[in-house]
Coordinates of C-alpha atoms in Angstrom, one line a residue:
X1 CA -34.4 36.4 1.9
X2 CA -36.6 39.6 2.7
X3 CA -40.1 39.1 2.9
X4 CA -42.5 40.0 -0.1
X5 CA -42.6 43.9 -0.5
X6 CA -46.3 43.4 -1.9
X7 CA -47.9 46.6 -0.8
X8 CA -51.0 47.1 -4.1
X9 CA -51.6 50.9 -2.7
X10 CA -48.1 51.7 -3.5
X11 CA -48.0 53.9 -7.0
X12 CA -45.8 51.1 -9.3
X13 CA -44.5 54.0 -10.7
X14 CA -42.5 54.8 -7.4
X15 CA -40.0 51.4 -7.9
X16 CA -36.8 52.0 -7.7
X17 CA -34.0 48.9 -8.7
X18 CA -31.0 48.8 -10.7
X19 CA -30.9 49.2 -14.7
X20 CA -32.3 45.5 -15.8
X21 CA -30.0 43.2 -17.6
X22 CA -30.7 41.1 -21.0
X23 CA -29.2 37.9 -21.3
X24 CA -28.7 35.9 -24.7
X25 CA -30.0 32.2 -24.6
X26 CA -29.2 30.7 -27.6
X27 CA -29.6 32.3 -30.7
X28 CA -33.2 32.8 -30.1
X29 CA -33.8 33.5 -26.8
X30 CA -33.1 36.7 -24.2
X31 CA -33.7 36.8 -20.5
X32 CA -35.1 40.2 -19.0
X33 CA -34.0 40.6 -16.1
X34 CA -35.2 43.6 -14.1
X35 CA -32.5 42.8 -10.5
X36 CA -35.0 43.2 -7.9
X37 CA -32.9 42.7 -4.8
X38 CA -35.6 40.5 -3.7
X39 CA -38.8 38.7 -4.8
X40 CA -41.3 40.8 -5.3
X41 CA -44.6 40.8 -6.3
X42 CA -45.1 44.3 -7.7
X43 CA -42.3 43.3 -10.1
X44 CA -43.6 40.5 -11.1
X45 CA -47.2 41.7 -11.9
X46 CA -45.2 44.1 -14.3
X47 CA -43.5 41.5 -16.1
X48 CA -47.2 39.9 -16.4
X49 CA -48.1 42.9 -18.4
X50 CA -44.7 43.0 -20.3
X51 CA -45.2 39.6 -21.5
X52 CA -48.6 40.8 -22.2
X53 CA -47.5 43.6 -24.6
X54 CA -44.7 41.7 -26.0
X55 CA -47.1 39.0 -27.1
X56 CA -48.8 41.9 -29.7
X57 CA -45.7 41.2 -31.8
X58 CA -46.3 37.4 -32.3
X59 CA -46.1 37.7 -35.6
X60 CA -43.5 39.9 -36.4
X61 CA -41.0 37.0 -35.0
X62 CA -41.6 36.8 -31.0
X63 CA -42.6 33.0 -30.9
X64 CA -43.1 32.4 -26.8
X65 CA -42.9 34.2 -23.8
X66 CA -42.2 32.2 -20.4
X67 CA -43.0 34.2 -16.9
X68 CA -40.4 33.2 -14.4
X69 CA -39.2 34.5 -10.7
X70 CA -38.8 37.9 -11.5
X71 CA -37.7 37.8 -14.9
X72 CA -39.0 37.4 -18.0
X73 CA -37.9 35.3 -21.1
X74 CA -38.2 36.4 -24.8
X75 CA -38.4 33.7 -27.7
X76 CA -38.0 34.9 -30.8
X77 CA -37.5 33.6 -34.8
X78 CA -33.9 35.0 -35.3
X79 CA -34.0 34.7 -38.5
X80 CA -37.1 37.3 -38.1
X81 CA -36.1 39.6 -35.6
X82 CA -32.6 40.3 -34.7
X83 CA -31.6 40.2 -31.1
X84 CA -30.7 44.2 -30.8
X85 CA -34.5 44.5 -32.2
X86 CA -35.5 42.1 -29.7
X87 CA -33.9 44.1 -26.8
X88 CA -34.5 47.6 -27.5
X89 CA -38.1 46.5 -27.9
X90 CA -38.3 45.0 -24.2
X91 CA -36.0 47.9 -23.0
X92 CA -38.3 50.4 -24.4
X93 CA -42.0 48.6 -23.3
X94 CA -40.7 48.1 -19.5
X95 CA -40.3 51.6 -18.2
X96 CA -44.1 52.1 -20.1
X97 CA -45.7 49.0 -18.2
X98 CA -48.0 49.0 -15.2
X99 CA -48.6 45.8 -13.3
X100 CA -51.7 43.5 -13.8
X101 CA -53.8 44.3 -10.9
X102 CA -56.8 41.7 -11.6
X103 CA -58.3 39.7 -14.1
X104 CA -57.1 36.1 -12.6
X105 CA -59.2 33.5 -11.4
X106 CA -60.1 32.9 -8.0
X107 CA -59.3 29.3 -5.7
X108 CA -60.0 28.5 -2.6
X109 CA -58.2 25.4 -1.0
X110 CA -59.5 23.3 2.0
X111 CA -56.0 22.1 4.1
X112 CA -56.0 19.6 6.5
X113 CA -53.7 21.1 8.6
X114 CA -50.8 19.0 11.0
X115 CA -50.3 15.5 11.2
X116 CA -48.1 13.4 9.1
X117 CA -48.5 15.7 5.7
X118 CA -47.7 18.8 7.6
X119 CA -45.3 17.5 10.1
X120 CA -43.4 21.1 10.5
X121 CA -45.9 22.9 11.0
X122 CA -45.3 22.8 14.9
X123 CA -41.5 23.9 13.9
X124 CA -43.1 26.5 11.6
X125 CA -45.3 28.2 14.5
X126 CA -42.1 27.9 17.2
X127 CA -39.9 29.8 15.1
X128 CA -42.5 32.6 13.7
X129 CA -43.4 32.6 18.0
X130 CA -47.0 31.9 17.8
X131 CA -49.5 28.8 18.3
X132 CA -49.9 26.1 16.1
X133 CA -53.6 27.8 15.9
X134 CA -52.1 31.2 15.4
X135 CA -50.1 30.3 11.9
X136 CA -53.1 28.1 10.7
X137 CA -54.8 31.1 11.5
X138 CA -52.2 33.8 9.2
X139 CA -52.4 31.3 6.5
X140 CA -55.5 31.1 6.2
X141 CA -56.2 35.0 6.0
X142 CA -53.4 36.0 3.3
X143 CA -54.7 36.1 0.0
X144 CA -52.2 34.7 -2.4
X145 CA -51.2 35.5 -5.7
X146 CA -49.9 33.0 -8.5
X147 CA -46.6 34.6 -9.7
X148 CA -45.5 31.7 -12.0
X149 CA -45.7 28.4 -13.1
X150 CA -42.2 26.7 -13.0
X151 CA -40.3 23.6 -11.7
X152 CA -42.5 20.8 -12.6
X153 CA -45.6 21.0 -14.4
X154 CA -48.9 22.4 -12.5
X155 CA -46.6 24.1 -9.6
X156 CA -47.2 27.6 -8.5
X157 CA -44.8 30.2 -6.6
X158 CA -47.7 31.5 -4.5
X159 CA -46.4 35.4 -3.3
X160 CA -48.6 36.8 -0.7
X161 CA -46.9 34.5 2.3
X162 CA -47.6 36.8 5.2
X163 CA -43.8 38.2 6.6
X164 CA -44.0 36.6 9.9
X165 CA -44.6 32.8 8.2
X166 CA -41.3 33.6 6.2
X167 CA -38.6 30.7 6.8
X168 CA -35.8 29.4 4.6
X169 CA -35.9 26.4 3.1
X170 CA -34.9 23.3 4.7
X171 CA -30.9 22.7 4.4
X172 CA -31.4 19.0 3.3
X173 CA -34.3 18.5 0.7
X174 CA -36.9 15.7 1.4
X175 CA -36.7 12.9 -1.6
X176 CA -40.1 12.8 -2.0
X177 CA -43.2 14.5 -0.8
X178 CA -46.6 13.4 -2.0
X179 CA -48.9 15.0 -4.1
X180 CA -50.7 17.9 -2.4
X181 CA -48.5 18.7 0.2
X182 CA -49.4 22.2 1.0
X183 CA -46.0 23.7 1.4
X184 CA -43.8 27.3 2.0
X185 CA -40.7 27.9 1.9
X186 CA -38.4 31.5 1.9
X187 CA -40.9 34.2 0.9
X188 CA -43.7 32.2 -1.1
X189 CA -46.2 29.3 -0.4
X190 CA -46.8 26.5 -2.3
X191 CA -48.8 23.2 -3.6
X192 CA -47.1 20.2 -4.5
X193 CA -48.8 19.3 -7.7
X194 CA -47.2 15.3 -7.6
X195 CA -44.9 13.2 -5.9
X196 CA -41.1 14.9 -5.7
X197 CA -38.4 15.9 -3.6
X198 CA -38.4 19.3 -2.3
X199 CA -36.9 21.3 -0.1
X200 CA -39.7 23.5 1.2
X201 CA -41.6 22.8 4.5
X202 CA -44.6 20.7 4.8
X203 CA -47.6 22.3 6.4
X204 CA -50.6 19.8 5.5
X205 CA -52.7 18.1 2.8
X206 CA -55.5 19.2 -0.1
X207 CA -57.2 17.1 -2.4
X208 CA -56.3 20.1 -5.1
X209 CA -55.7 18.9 -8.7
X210 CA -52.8 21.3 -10.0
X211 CA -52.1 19.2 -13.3
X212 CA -54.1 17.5 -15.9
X213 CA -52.1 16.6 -19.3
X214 CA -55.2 15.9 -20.8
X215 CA -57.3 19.3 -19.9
X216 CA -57.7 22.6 -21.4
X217 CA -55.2 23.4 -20.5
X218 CA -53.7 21.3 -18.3
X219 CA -52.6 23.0 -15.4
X220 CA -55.5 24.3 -12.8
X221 CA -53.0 27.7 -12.0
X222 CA -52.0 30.6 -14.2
X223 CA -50.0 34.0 -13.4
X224 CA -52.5 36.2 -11.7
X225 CA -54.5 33.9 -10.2
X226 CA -55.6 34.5 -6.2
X227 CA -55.6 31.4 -4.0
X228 CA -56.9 31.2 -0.5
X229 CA -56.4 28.2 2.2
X230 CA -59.1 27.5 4.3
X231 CA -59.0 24.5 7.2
X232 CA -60.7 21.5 5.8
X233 CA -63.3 20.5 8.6

């Protein structure tokens, strides 16, 4: 996978990608799906701001809209809207979108770097050819971005991972990692927001809580938000 093109002085109106595709899921549903050839941020701070215009017809039948990895999906009330209506609205918003540039929330996450919770992190410097040091040291300068919320409640695909950190994910997924595991894996960087298998490498430990079922509302992330990692002293 190619690293993030996430360059924020680049005019969004210069992208360039194929014509995007609408998919039907169920009767009231329909993926948007613009075919970036690879994850990229720009994109997705688009679809941010096409979900955000979408949402201004709530209640003319459009029930939910769910930010995912470069694509978007479109709930409706079919027996409001009909699907064509539904898809020549997104088809005509999108080419009028810019991206969402600001407005998240900031986070800053102390990391105890190494050790047993970030056991690859030595495999992780040998293979971008730097120091143990030198990697703590890229992390901790990106600033990331939260893209979306997906895969188990509370976890967020962090884009911003600087190019050089880029790695694929590990061939043979872990069964479990614990909770907090500050993790990357392909393009993006991650936080394990409980116990579960995963397939992305383990780079050390916060004390972050990603996911309460019982707050308002329950997960600490949301699309746009910046995150920094900082080594815990």
């Amino acid at each position: 996978m190619d690293a993030i093109r996430d360059d924020p002085e680049t005019a969004l109106s210069s992208i360039r990608s194929p014509e995007p595709v609408l998919s039907h899921l169920g009767l009231g549903g329909l993926l948007f799906d613009p075919r970036s050839e690879c994850f990229d941020m720009r994109i997705q701070r688009r679809l941010q701001a096409l979900g955000a215009a979408l949402s201004a017809f709530r209640d003319q039948g459009i029930t939910e809209l769910v930010l995912g990895v470069n694509n978007l999906l479109v709930l409706f009330d079919p027996m409001a809207l009909h699907p064509e209506a539904v898809r020549d609205l997104v088809l005509k918003t999108w080419p009028e979108t810019q991206g969402v540039r600001e407005g998240g929330r900031e986070h800053v996450f102390p990391v105890v770097y190494g050790g047993k919770s970030g056991e690859d992190l030595p495999d992780l410097a040998a293979h971008a050819g730097m120091s143990v040091d030198q990697w703590v040291e890229m992390h901790n300068n990106a600033i990331y971005t939260v893209a979306c919320i997906g895969a188990m409640p509370g976890f967020a695909y962090l884009g911003g991972l600087p190019a050089p950190l880029a790695i694929p994910r590990r061939t043979q997924p872990r069964v479990r990692i614990p909770k907090g595991s500050v993790i990357v894996g392909g393009v993006q960087a991650g936080i394990q927001p409980c116990d579960a298998p995963s397939g992305w490498h383990l780079v050390g430990m916060t004390e972050a809580e990603l996911f309460d079922p019982h707050a308002g509302p329950p997960c600490l992330l949301a699309p746009g938000d910046t995150v920094r990692f900082v080594r815990a002293s």
